[in-house]
Amino acid sequence: MYRRRRGWLREALGRVSHRLFEGKRSPSALARWETERSSIQLWSRHGFDVPGLIDAPPPPELEGELFSWFEFVPGRPLFWHLVDPEVALSEKLTLARQLGRDSRR
């Protein structure tokens, strides 16, 4: 579930600040929801095992709220792959560069 973190005025000013001065997307609930969904879809297209988005209605108490349902994906998180001494440094650097490049889209 994605909710506003601040009052509407501080959130509006934050959107301007993030976009103009920091070159980032807004921290608004809608922007976080869109970023998470688009990131999951992007990683999936590039062959990463990511949770699928499940199209299901929200529980009654969340009606009208932004939310996402994700499936469970067994496996090792990327963090553990990056700190694994058995994985070559060159592979770790390639993954880290790809993550950084793809996350800026």
PDB file of N, CA and C in Angstrom:
ATOM      1  N   MET A   1       0.847  -1.148   0.000  1.00  0.00           N
ATOM      2  CA  MET A   1       0.000   0.000   0.000  1.00  0.00           C
ATOM      3  C   MET A   1       0.908   1.230   0.000  1.00  0.00           C
ATOM      4  N   TYR A   2       0.505   2.225  -0.729  1.00  0.00           N
ATOM      5  CA  TYR A   2       1.284   3.447  -0.877  1.00  0.00           C
ATOM      6  C   TYR A   2       0.435   4.623  -0.408  1.00  0.00           C
ATOM      7  N   ARG A   3       0.925   5.312   0.589  1.00  0.00           N
ATOM      8  CA  ARG A   3       0.203   6.478   1.105  1.00  0.00           C
ATOM      9  C   ARG A   3       1.129   7.682   1.116  1.00  0.00           C
ATOM     10  N   ARG A   4       0.515   8.847   1.183  1.00  0.00           N
ATOM     11  CA  ARG A   4       1.276  10.088   1.256  1.00  0.00           C
ATOM     12  C   ARG A   4       2.057  10.108   2.565  1.00  0.00           C
ATOM     13  N   ARG A   5       3.298  10.556   2.503  1.00  0.00           N
ATOM     14  CA  ARG A   5       4.145  10.598   3.686  1.00  0.00           C
ATOM     15  C   ARG A   5       4.066  11.933   4.418  1.00  0.00           C
ATOM     16  N   ARG A   6       3.658  12.976   3.702  1.00  0.00           N
ATOM     17  CA  ARG A   6       3.622  14.320   4.279  1.00  0.00           C
ATOM     18  C   ARG A   6       2.309  14.987   3.920  1.00  0.00           C
ATOM     19  N   GLY A   7       2.131  16.202   4.420  1.00  0.00           N
ATOM     20  CA  GLY A   7       0.970  16.993   4.031  1.00  0.00           C
ATOM     21  C   GLY A   7       1.063  17.369   2.559  1.00  0.00           C
ATOM     22  N   TRP A   8      -0.048  17.804   1.982  1.00  0.00           N
ATOM     23  CA  TRP A   8      -0.079  18.064   0.543  1.00  0.00           C
ATOM     24  C   TRP A   8       0.886  19.168   0.123  1.00  0.00           C
ATOM     25  N   LEU A   9       1.063  20.213   0.939  1.00  0.00           N
ATOM     26  CA  LEU A   9       1.954  21.308   0.569  1.00  0.00           C
ATOM     27  C   LEU A   9       3.412  20.856   0.573  1.00  0.00           C
ATOM     28  N   ARG A  10       3.823  20.195   1.630  1.00  0.00           N
ATOM     29  CA  ARG A  10       5.210  19.700   1.692  1.00  0.00           C
ATOM     30  C   ARG A  10       5.472  18.690   0.593  1.00  0.00           C
ATOM     31  N   GLU A  11       4.473  17.878   0.260  1.00  0.00           N
ATOM     32  CA  GLU A  11       4.655  16.907  -0.812  1.00  0.00           C
ATOM     33  C   GLU A  11       4.807  17.611  -2.159  1.00  0.00           C
ATOM     34  N   ALA A  12       4.006  18.645  -2.410  1.00  0.00           N
ATOM     35  CA  ALA A  12       4.102  19.394  -3.668  1.00  0.00           C
ATOM     36  C   ALA A  12       5.463  20.079  -3.791  1.00  0.00           C
ATOM     37  N   LEU A  13       5.921  20.709  -2.723  1.00  0.00           N
ATOM     38  CA  LEU A  13       7.241  21.342  -2.744  1.00  0.00           C
ATOM     39  C   LEU A  13       8.341  20.301  -2.911  1.00  0.00           C
ATOM     40  N   GLY A  14       8.176  19.154  -2.291  1.00  0.00           N
ATOM     41  CA  GLY A  14       9.153  18.073  -2.424  1.00  0.00           C
ATOM     42  C   GLY A  14       9.253  17.567  -3.848  1.00  0.00           C
ATOM     43  N   ARG A  15       8.114  17.492  -4.546  1.00  0.00           N
ATOM     44  CA  ARG A  15       8.130  17.052  -5.947  1.00  0.00           C
ATOM     45  C   ARG A  15       8.971  17.995  -6.798  1.00  0.00           C
ATOM     46  N   VAL A  16       8.789  19.291  -6.591  1.00  0.00           N
ATOM     47  CA  VAL A  16       9.564  20.286  -7.344  1.00  0.00           C
ATOM     48  C   VAL A  16      11.043  20.151  -7.009  1.00  0.00           C
ATOM     49  N   SER A  17      11.361  20.071  -5.735  1.00  0.00           N
ATOM     50  CA  SER A  17      12.751  19.953  -5.300  1.00  0.00           C
ATOM     51  C   SER A  17      13.410  18.698  -5.860  1.00  0.00           C
ATOM     52  N   HIS A  18      12.731  17.575  -5.748  1.00  0.00           N
ATOM     53  CA  HIS A  18      13.314  16.326  -6.237  1.00  0.00           C
ATOM     54  C   HIS A  18      13.577  16.388  -7.733  1.00  0.00           C
ATOM     55  N   ARG A  19      12.632  16.919  -8.494  1.00  0.00           N
ATOM     56  CA  ARG A  19      12.757  16.938  -9.947  1.00  0.00           C
ATOM     57  C   ARG A  19      13.813  17.946 -10.412  1.00  0.00           C
ATOM     58  N   LEU A  20      13.763  19.175  -9.893  1.00  0.00           N
ATOM     59  CA  LEU A  20      14.654  20.230 -10.376  1.00  0.00           C
ATOM     60  C   LEU A  20      16.066  20.145  -9.819  1.00  0.00           C
ATOM     61  N   PHE A  21      16.196  19.901  -8.533  1.00  0.00           N
ATOM     62  CA  PHE A  21      17.504  19.987  -7.905  1.00  0.00           C
ATOM     63  C   PHE A  21      18.216  18.647  -7.764  1.00  0.00           C
ATOM     64  N   GLU A  22      17.464  17.583  -7.642  1.00  0.00           N
ATOM     65  CA  GLU A  22      18.083  16.287  -7.399  1.00  0.00           C
ATOM     66  C   GLU A  22      17.995  15.354  -8.593  1.00  0.00           C
ATOM     67  N   GLY A  23      17.173  15.696  -9.588  1.00  0.00           N
ATOM     68  CA  GLY A  23      17.044  14.854 -10.777  1.00  0.00           C
ATOM     69  C   GLY A  23      16.392  13.519 -10.487  1.00  0.00           C
ATOM     70  N   LYS A  24      15.576  13.462  -9.444  1.00  0.00           N
ATOM     71  CA  LYS A  24      14.914  12.211  -9.068  1.00  0.00           C
ATOM     72  C   LYS A  24      13.415  12.342  -9.259  1.00  0.00           C
ATOM     73  N   ARG A  25      12.769  11.194  -9.216  1.00  0.00           N
ATOM     74  CA  ARG A  25      11.307  11.202  -9.240  1.00  0.00           C
ATOM     75  C   ARG A  25      10.784  11.659  -7.890  1.00  0.00           C
ATOM     76  N   SER A  26       9.572  12.067  -7.899  1.00  0.00           N
ATOM     77  CA  SER A  26       8.908  12.538  -6.692  1.00  0.00           C
ATOM     78  C   SER A  26       8.770  11.416  -5.664  1.00  0.00           C
ATOM     79  N   PRO A  27       8.789  11.763  -4.368  1.00  0.00           N
ATOM     80  CA  PRO A  27       8.554  10.748  -3.335  1.00  0.00           C
ATOM     81  C   PRO A  27       7.068  10.517  -3.066  1.00  0.00           C
ATOM     82  N   SER A  28       6.210  11.009  -3.950  1.00  0.00           N
ATOM     83  CA  SER A  28       4.769  10.858  -3.729  1.00  0.00           C
ATOM     84  C   SER A  28       4.369   9.386  -3.787  1.00  0.00           C
ATOM     85  N   ALA A  29       3.223   9.089  -3.228  1.00  0.00           N
ATOM     86  CA  ALA A  29       2.722   7.710  -3.239  1.00  0.00           C
ATOM     87  C   ALA A  29       2.576   7.204  -4.670  1.00  0.00           C
ATOM     88  N   LEU A  30       2.030   8.017  -5.553  1.00  0.00           N
ATOM     89  CA  LEU A  30       1.849   7.607  -6.946  1.00  0.00           C
ATOM     90  C   LEU A  30       3.187   7.341  -7.620  1.00  0.00           C
ATOM     91  N   ALA A  31       4.172   8.208  -7.407  1.00  0.00           N
ATOM     92  CA  ALA A  31       5.490   8.014  -8.017  1.00  0.00           C
ATOM     93  C   ALA A  31       6.161   6.750  -7.482  1.00  0.00           C
ATOM     94  N   ARG A  32       6.060   6.495  -6.175  1.00  0.00           N
ATOM     95  CA  ARG A  32       6.653   5.273  -5.612  1.00  0.00           C
ATOM     96  C   ARG A  32       5.986   4.038  -6.194  1.00  0.00           C
ATOM     97  N   TRP A  33       4.659   4.081  -6.328  1.00  0.00           N
ATOM     98  CA  TRP A  33       3.897   2.965  -6.897  1.00  0.00           C
ATOM     99  C   TRP A  33       4.328   2.723  -8.345  1.00  0.00           C
ATOM    100  N   GLU A  34       4.409   3.786  -9.149  1.00  0.00           N
ATOM    101  CA  GLU A  34       4.812   3.649 -10.551  1.00  0.00           C
ATOM    102  C   GLU A  34       6.246   3.157 -10.674  1.00  0.00           C
ATOM    103  N   THR A  35       7.142   3.691  -9.839  1.00  0.00           N
ATOM    104  CA  THR A  35       8.552   3.295  -9.891  1.00  0.00           C
ATOM    105  C   THR A  35       8.717   1.822  -9.552  1.00  0.00           C
ATOM    106  N   GLU A  36       8.056   1.370  -8.510  1.00  0.00           N
ATOM    107  CA  GLU A  36       8.187  -0.034  -8.123  1.00  0.00           C
ATOM    108  C   GLU A  36       7.653  -0.956  -9.213  1.00  0.00           C
ATOM    109  N   ARG A  37       6.500  -0.647  -9.754  1.00  0.00           N
ATOM    110  CA  ARG A  37       5.913  -1.488 -10.801  1.00  0.00           C
ATOM    111  C   ARG A  37       6.775  -1.482 -12.063  1.00  0.00           C
ATOM    112  N   SER A  38       7.244  -0.314 -12.488  1.00  0.00           N
ATOM    113  CA  SER A  38       8.054  -0.262 -13.709  1.00  0.00           C
ATOM    114  C   SER A  38       9.407  -0.934 -13.498  1.00  0.00           C
ATOM    115  N   SER A  39       9.969  -0.834 -12.294  1.00  0.00           N
ATOM    116  CA  SER A  39      11.244  -1.507 -12.005  1.00  0.00           C
ATOM    117  C   SER A  39      11.089  -3.021 -12.069  1.00  0.00           C
ATOM    118  N   ILE A  40      10.020  -3.535 -11.477  1.00  0.00           N
ATOM    119  CA  ILE A  40       9.761  -4.977 -11.512  1.00  0.00           C
ATOM    120  C   ILE A  40       9.616  -5.446 -12.959  1.00  0.00           C
ATOM    121  N   GLN A  41       8.872  -4.701 -13.763  1.00  0.00           N
ATOM    122  CA  GLN A  41       8.670  -5.078 -15.165  1.00  0.00           C
ATOM    123  C   GLN A  41       9.977  -5.001 -15.953  1.00  0.00           C
ATOM    124  N   LEU A  42      10.787  -3.982 -15.710  1.00  0.00           N
ATOM    125  CA  LEU A  42      12.073  -3.835 -16.388  1.00  0.00           C
ATOM    126  C   LEU A  42      13.003  -4.991 -16.041  1.00  0.00           C
ATOM    127  N   TRP A  43      13.123  -5.302 -14.766  1.00  0.00           N
ATOM    128  CA  TRP A  43      14.003  -6.395 -14.352  1.00  0.00           C
ATOM    129  C   TRP A  43      13.538  -7.712 -14.956  1.00  0.00           C
ATOM    130  N   SER A  44      12.250  -7.918 -15.008  1.00  0.00           N
ATOM    131  CA  SER A  44      11.708  -9.148 -15.590  1.00  0.00           C
ATOM    132  C   SER A  44      12.087  -9.258 -17.063  1.00  0.00           C
ATOM    133  N   ARG A  45      11.964  -8.155 -17.807  1.00  0.00           N
ATOM    134  CA  ARG A  45      12.330  -8.166 -19.238  1.00  0.00           C
ATOM    135  C   ARG A  45      13.798  -8.499 -19.439  1.00  0.00           C
ATOM    136  N   HIS A  46      14.643  -8.170 -18.459  1.00  0.00           N
ATOM    137  CA  HIS A  46      16.076  -8.436 -18.568  1.00  0.00           C
ATOM    138  C   HIS A  46      16.463  -9.795 -17.983  1.00  0.00           C
ATOM    139  N   GLY A  47      15.482 -10.609 -17.663  1.00  0.00           N
ATOM    140  CA  GLY A  47      15.756 -11.978 -17.247  1.00  0.00           C
ATOM    141  C   GLY A  47      15.956 -12.208 -15.767  1.00  0.00           C
ATOM    142  N   PHE A  48      15.745 -11.203 -14.934  1.00  0.00           N
ATOM    143  CA  PHE A  48      15.883 -11.400 -13.493  1.00  0.00           C
ATOM    144  C   PHE A  48      14.638 -12.096 -12.951  1.00  0.00           C
ATOM    145  N   ASP A  49      14.832 -12.931 -11.943  1.00  0.00           N
ATOM    146  CA  ASP A  49      13.704 -13.548 -11.250  1.00  0.00           C
ATOM    147  C   ASP A  49      13.132 -12.511 -10.286  1.00  0.00           C
ATOM    148  N   VAL A  50      11.998 -12.001 -10.629  1.00  0.00           N
ATOM    149  CA  VAL A  50      11.344 -10.982  -9.808  1.00  0.00           C
ATOM    150  C   VAL A  50       9.925 -11.432  -9.520  1.00  0.00           C
ATOM    151  N   PRO A  51       9.326 -10.890  -8.482  1.00  0.00           N
ATOM    152  CA  PRO A  51       7.935 -11.258  -8.210  1.00  0.00           C
ATOM    153  C   PRO A  51       7.021 -10.735  -9.310  1.00  0.00           C
ATOM    154  N   GLY A  52       6.087 -11.578  -9.709  1.00  0.00           N
ATOM    155  CA  GLY A  52       5.095 -11.151 -10.681  1.00  0.00           C
ATOM    156  C   GLY A  52       4.043 -10.289 -10.009  1.00  0.00           C
ATOM    157  N   LEU A  53       3.480  -9.385 -10.775  1.00  0.00           N
ATOM    158  CA  LEU A  53       2.384  -8.558 -10.273  1.00  0.00           C
ATOM    159  C   LEU A  53       1.093  -9.346 -10.413  1.00  0.00           C
ATOM    160  N   ILE A  54       0.347  -9.444  -9.349  1.00  0.00           N
ATOM    161  CA  ILE A  54      -0.899 -10.212  -9.343  1.00  0.00           C
ATOM    162  C   ILE A  54      -2.070  -9.247  -9.474  1.00  0.00           C
ATOM    163  N   ASP A  55      -2.922  -9.526 -10.441  1.00  0.00           N
ATOM    164  CA  ASP A  55      -4.102  -8.691 -10.652  1.00  0.00           C
ATOM    165  C   ASP A  55      -5.236  -9.242  -9.792  1.00  0.00           C
ATOM    166  N   ALA A  56      -5.401  -8.660  -8.624  1.00  0.00           N
ATOM    167  CA  ALA A  56      -6.445  -9.101  -7.693  1.00  0.00           C
ATOM    168  C   ALA A  56      -7.012  -7.869  -6.996  1.00  0.00           C
ATOM    169  N   PRO A  57      -8.272  -7.917  -6.629  1.00  0.00           N
ATOM    170  CA  PRO A  57      -8.868  -6.758  -5.957  1.00  0.00           C
ATOM    171  C   PRO A  57      -8.292  -6.580  -4.550  1.00  0.00           C
ATOM    172  N   PRO A  58      -8.329  -5.353  -4.057  1.00  0.00           N
ATOM    173  CA  PRO A  58      -7.827  -5.117  -2.699  1.00  0.00           C
ATOM    174  C   PRO A  58      -8.826  -5.594  -1.663  1.00  0.00           C
ATOM    175  N   PRO A  59      -8.370  -5.806  -0.439  1.00  0.00           N
ATOM    176  CA  PRO A  59      -9.320  -6.071   0.636  1.00  0.00           C
ATOM    177  C   PRO A  59     -10.217  -4.839   0.805  1.00  0.00           C
ATOM    178  N   PRO A  60     -11.409  -5.008   1.333  1.00  0.00           N
ATOM    179  CA  PRO A  60     -12.350  -3.885   1.452  1.00  0.00           C
ATOM    180  C   PRO A  60     -11.767  -2.656   2.154  1.00  0.00           C
ATOM    181  N   GLU A  61     -10.937  -2.865   3.162  1.00  0.00           N
ATOM    182  CA  GLU A  61     -10.397  -1.716   3.898  1.00  0.00           C
ATOM    183  C   GLU A  61      -9.368  -0.921   3.091  1.00  0.00           C
ATOM    184  N   LEU A  62      -8.894  -1.468   1.960  1.00  0.00           N
ATOM    185  CA  LEU A  62      -7.932  -0.750   1.120  1.00  0.00           C
ATOM    186  C   LEU A  62      -8.557  -0.216  -0.165  1.00  0.00           C
ATOM    187  N   GLU A  63      -9.843  -0.329  -0.292  1.00  0.00           N
ATOM    188  CA  GLU A  63     -10.530   0.152  -1.496  1.00  0.00           C
ATOM    189  C   GLU A  63     -10.196   1.624  -1.732  1.00  0.00           C
ATOM    190  N   GLY A  64      -9.773   1.944  -2.946  1.00  0.00           N
ATOM    191  CA  GLY A  64      -9.438   3.319  -3.299  1.00  0.00           C
ATOM    192  C   GLY A  64      -7.999   3.713  -3.013  1.00  0.00           C
ATOM    193  N   GLU A  65      -7.214   2.834  -2.393  1.00  0.00           N
ATOM    194  CA  GLU A  65      -5.804   3.115  -2.095  1.00  0.00           C
ATOM    195  C   GLU A  65      -4.926   2.553  -3.207  1.00  0.00           C
ATOM    196  N   LEU A  66      -3.740   3.124  -3.379  1.00  0.00           N
ATOM    197  CA  LEU A  66      -2.758   2.545  -4.296  1.00  0.00           C
ATOM    198  C   LEU A  66      -2.145   1.331  -3.610  1.00  0.00           C
ATOM    199  N   PHE A  67      -2.064   0.238  -4.310  1.00  0.00           N
ATOM    200  CA  PHE A  67      -1.470  -0.962  -3.736  1.00  0.00           C
ATOM    201  C   PHE A  67      -1.000  -1.864  -4.869  1.00  0.00           C
ATOM    202  N   SER A  68      -0.159  -2.822  -4.539  1.00  0.00           N
ATOM    203  CA  SER A  68       0.275  -3.848  -5.490  1.00  0.00           C
ATOM    204  C   SER A  68       0.316  -5.177  -4.757  1.00  0.00           C
ATOM    205  N   TRP A  69      -0.127  -6.220  -5.429  1.00  0.00           N
ATOM    206  CA  TRP A  69       0.028  -7.585  -4.935  1.00  0.00           C
ATOM    207  C   TRP A  69       1.178  -8.200  -5.724  1.00  0.00           C
ATOM    208  N   PHE A  70       2.105  -8.842  -5.022  1.00  0.00           N
ATOM    209  CA  PHE A  70       3.227  -9.512  -5.667  1.00  0.00           C
ATOM    210  C   PHE A  70       3.227 -10.981  -5.296  1.00  0.00           C
ATOM    211  N   GLU A  71       3.636 -11.811  -6.251  1.00  0.00           N
ATOM    212  CA  GLU A  71       3.788 -13.226  -5.944  1.00  0.00           C
ATOM    213  C   GLU A  71       5.112 -13.437  -5.210  1.00  0.00           C
ATOM    214  N   PHE A  72       5.216 -14.547  -4.501  1.00  0.00           N
ATOM    215  CA  PHE A  72       6.459 -14.911  -3.824  1.00  0.00           C
ATOM    216  C   PHE A  72       7.381 -15.589  -4.827  1.00  0.00           C
ATOM    217  N   VAL A  73       8.643 -15.195  -4.833  1.00  0.00           N
ATOM    218  CA  VAL A  73       9.635 -15.812  -5.710  1.00  0.00           C
ATOM    219  C   VAL A  73      10.735 -16.389  -4.826  1.00  0.00           C
ATOM    220  N   PRO A  74      10.867 -17.708  -4.808  1.00  0.00           N
ATOM    221  CA  PRO A  74      11.951 -18.282  -4.015  1.00  0.00           C
ATOM    222  C   PRO A  74      13.290 -17.973  -4.679  1.00  0.00           C
ATOM    223  N   GLY A  75      14.290 -17.862  -3.895  1.00  0.00           N
ATOM    224  CA  GLY A  75      15.615 -17.606  -4.449  1.00  0.00           C
ATOM    225  C   GLY A  75      16.378 -16.632  -3.579  1.00  0.00           C
ATOM    226  N   ARG A  76      17.595 -16.425  -3.971  1.00  0.00           N
ATOM    227  CA  ARG A  76      18.498 -15.583  -3.206  1.00  0.00           C
ATOM    228  C   ARG A  76      18.370 -14.127  -3.651  1.00  0.00           C
ATOM    229  N   PRO A  77      18.227 -13.197  -2.706  1.00  0.00           N
ATOM    230  CA  PRO A  77      18.179 -11.777  -3.074  1.00  0.00           C
ATOM    231  C   PRO A  77      19.496 -11.329  -3.718  1.00  0.00           C
ATOM    232  N   LEU A  78      19.429 -10.297  -4.532  1.00  0.00           N
ATOM    233  CA  LEU A  78      20.605  -9.774  -5.226  1.00  0.00           C
ATOM    234  C   LEU A  78      21.726  -9.444  -4.249  1.00  0.00           C
ATOM    235  N   PHE A  79      21.386  -8.899  -3.091  1.00  0.00           N
ATOM    236  CA  PHE A  79      22.409  -8.549  -2.101  1.00  0.00           C
ATOM    237  C   PHE A  79      23.318  -9.739  -1.791  1.00  0.00           C
ATOM    238  N   TRP A  80      22.719 -10.901  -1.561  1.00  0.00           N
ATOM    239  CA  TRP A  80      23.523 -12.074  -1.192  1.00  0.00           C
ATOM    240  C   TRP A  80      24.385 -12.537  -2.351  1.00  0.00           C
ATOM    241  N   HIS A  81      23.933 -12.326  -3.560  1.00  0.00           N
ATOM    242  CA  HIS A  81      24.736 -12.651  -4.742  1.00  0.00           C
ATOM    243  C   HIS A  81      25.954 -11.724  -4.809  1.00  0.00           C
ATOM    244  N   LEU A  82      25.740 -10.450  -4.487  1.00  0.00           N
ATOM    245  CA  LEU A  82      26.833  -9.478  -4.569  1.00  0.00           C
ATOM    246  C   LEU A  82      27.877  -9.653  -3.472  1.00  0.00           C
ATOM    247  N   VAL A  83      27.506 -10.199  -2.328  1.00  0.00           N
ATOM    248  CA  VAL A  83      28.490 -10.394  -1.251  1.00  0.00           C
ATOM    249  C   VAL A  83      29.060 -11.812  -1.219  1.00  0.00           C
ATOM    250  N   ASP A  84      28.609 -12.670  -2.112  1.00  0.00           N
ATOM    251  CA  ASP A  84      29.081 -14.058  -2.155  1.00  0.00           C
ATOM    252  C   ASP A  84      30.529 -14.107  -2.652  1.00  0.00           C
ATOM    253  N   PRO A  85      31.460 -14.648  -1.851  1.00  0.00           N
ATOM    254  CA  PRO A  85      32.861 -14.712  -2.284  1.00  0.00           C
ATOM    255  C   PRO A  85      33.083 -15.668  -3.461  1.00  0.00           C
ATOM    256  N   GLU A  86      32.130 -16.549  -3.733  1.00  0.00           N
ATOM    257  CA  GLU A  86      32.250 -17.490  -4.850  1.00  0.00           C
ATOM    258  C   GLU A  86      31.923 -16.842  -6.202  1.00  0.00           C
ATOM    259  N   VAL A  87      31.271 -15.687  -6.177  1.00  0.00           N
ATOM    260  CA  VAL A  87      30.911 -14.994  -7.422  1.00  0.00           C
ATOM    261  C   VAL A  87      32.058 -14.063  -7.799  1.00  0.00           C
ATOM    262  N   ALA A  88      32.486 -14.150  -9.056  1.00  0.00           N
ATOM    263  CA  ALA A  88      33.610 -13.345  -9.539  1.00  0.00           C
ATOM    264  C   ALA A  88      33.308 -11.851  -9.429  1.00  0.00           C
ATOM    265  N   LEU A  89      34.339 -11.084  -9.091  1.00  0.00           N
ATOM    266  CA  LEU A  89      34.189  -9.637  -8.965  1.00  0.00           C
ATOM    267  C   LEU A  89      33.681  -9.022 -10.268  1.00  0.00           C
ATOM    268  N   SER A  90      34.162  -9.514 -11.393  1.00  0.00           N
ATOM    269  CA  SER A  90      33.724  -8.957 -12.684  1.00  0.00           C
ATOM    270  C   SER A  90      32.212  -9.127 -12.874  1.00  0.00           C
ATOM    271  N   GLU A  91      31.662 -10.264 -12.446  1.00  0.00           N
ATOM    272  CA  GLU A  91      30.215 -10.486 -12.553  1.00  0.00           C
ATOM    273  C   GLU A  91      29.455  -9.543 -11.620  1.00  0.00           C
ATOM    274  N   LYS A  92      29.985  -9.348 -10.412  1.00  0.00           N
ATOM    275  CA  LYS A  92      29.348  -8.435  -9.462  1.00  0.00           C
ATOM    276  C   LYS A  92      29.331  -7.008 -10.010  1.00  0.00           C
ATOM    277  N   LEU A  93      30.461  -6.578 -10.580  1.00  0.00           N
ATOM    278  CA  LEU A  93      30.534  -5.225 -11.135  1.00  0.00           C
ATOM    279  C   LEU A  93      29.584  -5.055 -12.313  1.00  0.00           C
ATOM    280  N   THR A  94      29.487  -6.075 -13.151  1.00  0.00           N
ATOM    281  CA  THR A  94      28.563  -6.020 -14.288  1.00  0.00           C
ATOM    282  C   THR A  94      27.129  -5.875 -13.800  1.00  0.00           C
ATOM    283  N   LEU A  95      26.748  -6.672 -12.808  1.00  0.00           N
ATOM    284  CA  LEU A  95      25.389  -6.580 -12.259  1.00  0.00           C
ATOM    285  C   LEU A  95      25.136  -5.219 -11.609  1.00  0.00           C
ATOM    286  N   ALA A  96      26.114  -4.722 -10.869  1.00  0.00           N
ATOM    287  CA  ALA A  96      25.955  -3.422 -10.204  1.00  0.00           C
ATOM    288  C   ALA A  96      25.810  -2.303 -11.236  1.00  0.00           C
ATOM    289  N   ARG A  97      26.606  -2.345 -12.307  1.00  0.00           N
ATOM    290  CA  ARG A  97      26.489  -1.331 -13.368  1.00  0.00           C
ATOM    291  C   ARG A  97      25.131  -1.416 -14.050  1.00  0.00           C
ATOM    292  N   GLN A  98      24.707  -2.645 -14.345  1.00  0.00           N
ATOM    293  CA  GLN A  98      23.408  -2.826 -15.002  1.00  0.00           C
ATOM    294  C   GLN A  98      22.283  -2.310 -14.108  1.00  0.00           C
ATOM    295  N   LEU A  99      22.360  -2.611 -12.825  1.00  0.00           N
ATOM    296  CA  LEU A  99      21.348  -2.135 -11.883  1.00  0.00           C
ATOM    297  C   LEU A  99      21.315  -0.605 -11.852  1.00  0.00           C
ATOM    298  N   GLY A 100      22.484   0.017 -11.763  1.00  0.00           N
ATOM    299  CA  GLY A 100      22.547   1.478 -11.745  1.00  0.00           C
ATOM    300  C   GLY A 100      22.010   2.095 -13.023  1.00  0.00           C
ATOM    301  N   ARG A 101      22.404   1.536 -14.163  1.00  0.00           N
ATOM    302  CA  ARG A 101      21.948   2.064 -15.455  1.00  0.00           C
ATOM    303  C   ARG A 101      20.437   1.910 -15.599  1.00  0.00           C
ATOM    304  N   ASP A 102      19.933   0.722 -15.302  1.00  0.00           N
ATOM    305  CA  ASP A 102      18.506   0.458 -15.481  1.00  0.00           C
ATOM    306  C   ASP A 102      17.645   1.209 -14.473  1.00  0.00           C
ATOM    307  N   SER A 103      18.182   1.480 -13.302  1.00  0.00           N
ATOM    308  CA  SER A 103      17.414   2.185 -12.273  1.00  0.00           C
ATOM    309  C   SER A 103      17.247   3.665 -12.592  1.00  0.00           C
ATOM    310  N   ARG A 104      18.086   4.207 -13.456  1.00  0.00           N
ATOM    311  CA  ARG A 104      17.994   5.636 -13.798  1.00  0.00           C
ATOM    312  C   ARG A 104      16.997   5.898 -14.914  1.00  0.00           C
ATOM    313  N   ARG A 105      16.452   4.866 -15.518  1.00  0.00           N
ATOM    314  CA  ARG A 105      15.505   5.045 -16.626  1.00  0.00           C
ATOM    315  C   ARG A 105      14.201   5.587 -16.137  1.00  0.00           C
TER     316      ARG A 105
END
